[in-house]
Coordinates of C-alpha atoms in Angstrom, one line a residue:
X16 CA 94.9 62.7 94.2
X17 CA 91.7 61.2 94.8
X18 CA 90.3 59.1 92.5
X19 CA 88.5 60.5 89.0
X20 CA 85.0 59.6 90.5
X21 CA 85.2 61.4 94.1
X22 CA 83.6 64.6 94.6
X23 CA 87.0 66.7 95.5
X24 CA 88.5 65.5 92.1
X25 CA 85.3 66.6 90.0
X26 CA 85.9 70.3 92.3
X27 CA 89.2 70.3 91.4
X28 CA 88.2 70.1 87.3
X29 CA 85.4 72.8 87.9
X30 CA 87.7 75.2 89.4
X31 CA 88.3 78.6 87.8
X32 CA 92.1 78.4 85.9
X33 CA 91.4 74.6 86.0
X34 CA 88.4 74.5 84.2
X35 CA 88.4 73.0 80.7
X36 CA 91.3 70.3 81.6
X37 CA 90.6 66.5 81.0
X38 CA 90.8 63.9 83.9
X39 CA 93.9 62.5 82.3
X40 CA 95.8 65.8 82.2
X41 CA 94.5 66.4 85.8
X42 CA 95.8 63.1 86.9
X43 CA 99.3 64.1 85.0
X44 CA 99.3 67.7 86.9
X45 CA 98.7 65.6 90.2
X46 CA 102.0 63.3 89.6
X47 CA 104.4 66.3 88.2
X48 CA 103.6 69.8 90.3
X49 CA 103.5 69.9 94.0
X50 CA 99.8 70.7 94.9
X51 CA 99.3 71.5 98.6
X52 CA 95.9 70.6 100.4
X53 CA 95.1 72.5 103.6
X54 CA 92.1 72.7 106.1
X55 CA 91.0 75.8 107.8
X56 CA 88.6 75.9 110.9
X57 CA 86.2 79.0 110.8
X58 CA 87.1 82.2 111.8
X59 CA 91.0 80.7 110.9
X60 CA 93.4 83.7 108.8
X61 CA 93.9 81.9 105.5
X62 CA 95.7 85.4 104.0
X63 CA 96.7 88.3 105.3
X64 CA 96.5 91.7 103.4
X65 CA 100.3 92.7 102.3
X66 CA 101.5 89.7 102.4
X67 CA 103.5 88.3 99.0
X68 CA 101.3 86.6 96.7
X69 CA 103.6 83.9 96.0
X70 CA 101.5 80.7 95.4
X71 CA 97.6 80.3 94.0
X72 CA 95.2 79.5 96.7
X73 CA 92.0 77.6 95.3
X74 CA 88.8 77.3 97.6
X75 CA 87.8 73.9 97.2
X76 CA 85.2 73.6 99.7
X77 CA 83.6 76.3 102.1
X78 CA 83.5 79.9 102.4
X79 CA 85.9 82.4 102.6
X80 CA 85.4 86.0 103.9
X81 CA 87.7 88.6 101.9
X82 CA 88.2 92.2 103.6
X83 CA 90.3 95.1 102.1
X84 CA 91.2 98.4 103.7
X85 CA 92.5 101.4 102.1
X86 CA 95.8 102.5 103.2
X87 CA 94.2 105.7 104.9
X88 CA 91.3 103.8 106.6
X89 CA 88.8 105.7 105.1
X90 CA 87.1 102.6 103.3
X91 CA 86.5 98.8 104.2
X92 CA 85.1 96.4 101.7
X93 CA 84.4 92.9 102.6
X94 CA 83.1 90.3 100.5
X95 CA 82.2 86.2 100.3
X96 CA 83.8 83.9 97.6
X97 CA 82.1 79.9 97.8
X98 CA 83.6 77.1 96.6
X99 CA 85.1 76.6 93.9
X100 CA 86.9 79.9 93.8
X101 CA 90.3 81.5 93.7
X102 CA 91.8 84.1 95.7
X103 CA 93.1 87.2 94.0
X104 CA 94.5 85.5 90.8
X105 CA 95.4 88.8 89.1
X106 CA 98.2 89.7 92.2
X107 CA 99.9 86.1 91.1
X108 CA 102.6 88.1 88.7
X109 CA 102.9 91.8 88.0
X110 CA 103.7 95.1 89.6
X111 CA 101.6 94.5 92.8
X112 CA 101.9 91.2 94.4
X113 CA 101.0 91.2 97.4
X114 CA 97.6 89.9 98.6
X115 CA 94.9 92.7 98.8
X116 CA 92.6 91.3 101.1
X117 CA 93.0 89.3 104.6
X118 CA 91.1 86.4 104.0
X119 CA 89.4 84.1 106.8
X120 CA 87.1 80.9 106.6
X121 CA 83.7 81.3 107.4
X122 CA 83.5 77.5 107.7
X123 CA 85.3 74.5 107.5
X124 CA 87.2 75.2 104.4
X125 CA 89.4 73.3 102.0
X126 CA 92.4 75.2 100.4
X127 CA 94.5 73.9 97.6
X128 CA 98.2 75.6 97.0
X129 CA 100.4 75.8 94.3
X130 CA 103.7 78.0 94.2
X131 CA 103.6 80.6 91.5
X132 CA 107.0 78.9 89.9
X133 CA 105.1 75.6 89.7
X134 CA 101.8 77.5 88.3
X135 CA 104.1 79.1 85.6
X136 CA 105.3 76.1 84.9
X137 CA 101.7 75.0 84.2
X138 CA 100.8 77.6 82.1
X139 CA 103.7 77.1 79.5
X140 CA 102.8 73.6 79.4
X141 CA 99.0 73.9 78.4
X142 CA 97.3 76.2 76.3
X143 CA 93.9 75.3 78.4
X144 CA 95.8 76.9 81.6
X145 CA 97.2 79.5 80.1
X146 CA 94.0 80.9 78.3
X147 CA 92.1 80.4 81.5
X148 CA 94.5 82.4 83.3
X149 CA 94.4 85.1 80.5
X150 CA 90.6 85.0 80.1
X151 CA 90.9 85.8 84.0
X152 CA 93.1 88.7 84.0
X153 CA 91.6 90.1 80.8
X154 CA 88.1 90.1 82.5
X155 CA 89.6 92.6 85.6
X156 CA 91.6 94.8 83.7
X157 CA 89.2 95.5 80.4
X158 CA 86.7 97.7 80.5
X159 CA 83.7 98.7 78.7
X160 CA 82.9 102.3 77.0
X161 CA 80.6 102.3 80.3
X162 CA 83.2 101.7 82.8
X163 CA 85.8 104.2 81.0
X164 CA 83.1 107.0 81.7
X165 CA 81.5 105.9 84.7
X166 CA 83.8 108.3 86.9
X167 CA 83.6 111.3 84.7
X168 CA 80.2 111.5 82.6
X169 CA 78.5 108.4 84.2
X170 CA 75.3 108.7 86.5
X171 CA 75.8 108.1 90.4
X172 CA 74.5 104.7 89.7
X173 CA 77.0 104.0 87.5
X174 CA 79.8 105.3 89.6
X175 CA 78.7 103.4 92.6
X176 CA 78.4 100.3 90.3
X177 CA 82.0 101.2 89.4
X178 CA 83.7 101.2 92.6
X179 CA 81.8 98.4 94.0
X180 CA 82.6 96.4 90.8
X181 CA 86.5 97.3 91.0
X182 CA 86.9 96.2 94.5
X183 CA 85.6 92.9 94.3
X184 CA 86.3 89.7 92.7
X185 CA 83.8 88.0 90.4
X186 CA 81.4 85.8 91.9
X187 CA 81.6 87.5 95.2
X188 CA 78.6 87.7 97.4
X189 CA 77.3 89.2 100.8
X190 CA 79.0 92.5 99.9
X191 CA 79.8 95.2 102.7
X192 CA 80.9 98.7 101.9
X193 CA 82.0 100.7 105.0
X194 CA 83.5 104.2 105.3
X195 CA 85.5 104.2 108.6
X196 CA 85.8 108.1 109.2
X197 CA 83.4 110.2 107.0
X198 CA 80.0 109.8 105.0
X199 CA 80.1 107.1 102.3
X200 CA 78.9 110.0 99.6
X201 CA 81.9 111.8 100.5
X202 CA 84.4 109.0 99.2
X203 CA 82.5 108.0 96.3
X204 CA 82.5 111.9 95.3
X205 CA 78.6 112.1 95.1
X206 CA 76.5 115.0 96.4
X207 CA 74.5 114.1 99.4
X208 CA 70.9 114.7 97.9
X209 CA 72.3 112.8 94.7
X210 CA 73.5 109.6 96.7
X211 CA 70.4 109.3 98.7
X212 CA 68.5 109.4 95.1
X213 CA 70.8 106.9 93.5
X214 CA 70.9 104.1 96.6
X215 CA 67.3 104.8 97.1
X216 CA 67.2 103.4 93.3
X217 CA 69.3 101.0 94.0
X218 CA 67.7 99.4 96.7
X219 CA 64.2 99.7 95.3
X220 CA 65.8 97.0 92.3
X221 CA 67.1 95.1 95.1
X222 CA 70.9 95.7 94.4
X223 CA 71.8 97.2 97.4
X224 CA 70.5 97.0 100.8
X225 CA 71.0 98.2 104.7
X226 CA 71.9 101.6 103.7
X227 CA 73.0 103.7 106.4
X228 CA 75.3 107.2 106.0
X229 CA 78.3 104.9 106.4
X230 CA 77.6 101.7 105.4
X231 CA 75.4 99.4 102.9
X232 CA 75.2 95.8 101.6
X233 CA 75.6 94.5 97.9
X234 CA 73.7 90.6 97.8
X235 CA 75.6 89.8 94.5
X236 CA 78.3 91.6 92.7
X237 CA 77.1 90.4 89.6
X238 CA 74.1 92.6 88.9
X239 CA 75.9 95.7 89.3
X240 CA 78.8 95.0 87.3
X241 CA 76.1 93.9 84.4
X242 CA 75.1 97.9 84.6
X243 CA 78.2 98.6 83.4
X244 CA 78.7 96.3 80.6

């Protein structure tokens, strides 16, 4: 582990799921648990979708691109995560423990890995790490009233916000939603005229851009997710 005042040390202390730990605690962790530090060059694959999620992967430096494609090949969702971040932490435990996305380095990227078993030991040894992880998982799984009604009685704008928020991670930017075999309004279950009205409204508000029948871009997930909170 680097010395306490090094940039990489400060970055680790600021990582999701680590934040709140003391410098002394991090030094103890470095000596007690196996942390692996890897470097990936632009274009290199860090994770392949469908492979077992047997470790936590933290993005220490750089930028990564996550791409999810549904099993029927109807919809592709790409998103960017910029360090400091963690890749798919909600898939480490539970019933579905495979990475949902293929992850590639956009620029030279530093990754810190810790195995599932080592991380489980960390969770049981320190309430800071335990609460960080529980809060992360709960933020993903718990939905407010607007989330619950977005797919039924919610407006088309809420429905679009729901799907984008559900298919992306917190902190994601430069999101691309693309339909491979049909128009997007069909995938989202929204009539064509209503779809055009909703996407025009979102475009005017700066929440989405570059809208075509088969794709659109979302500059940042956070403002869309805020529509449902």
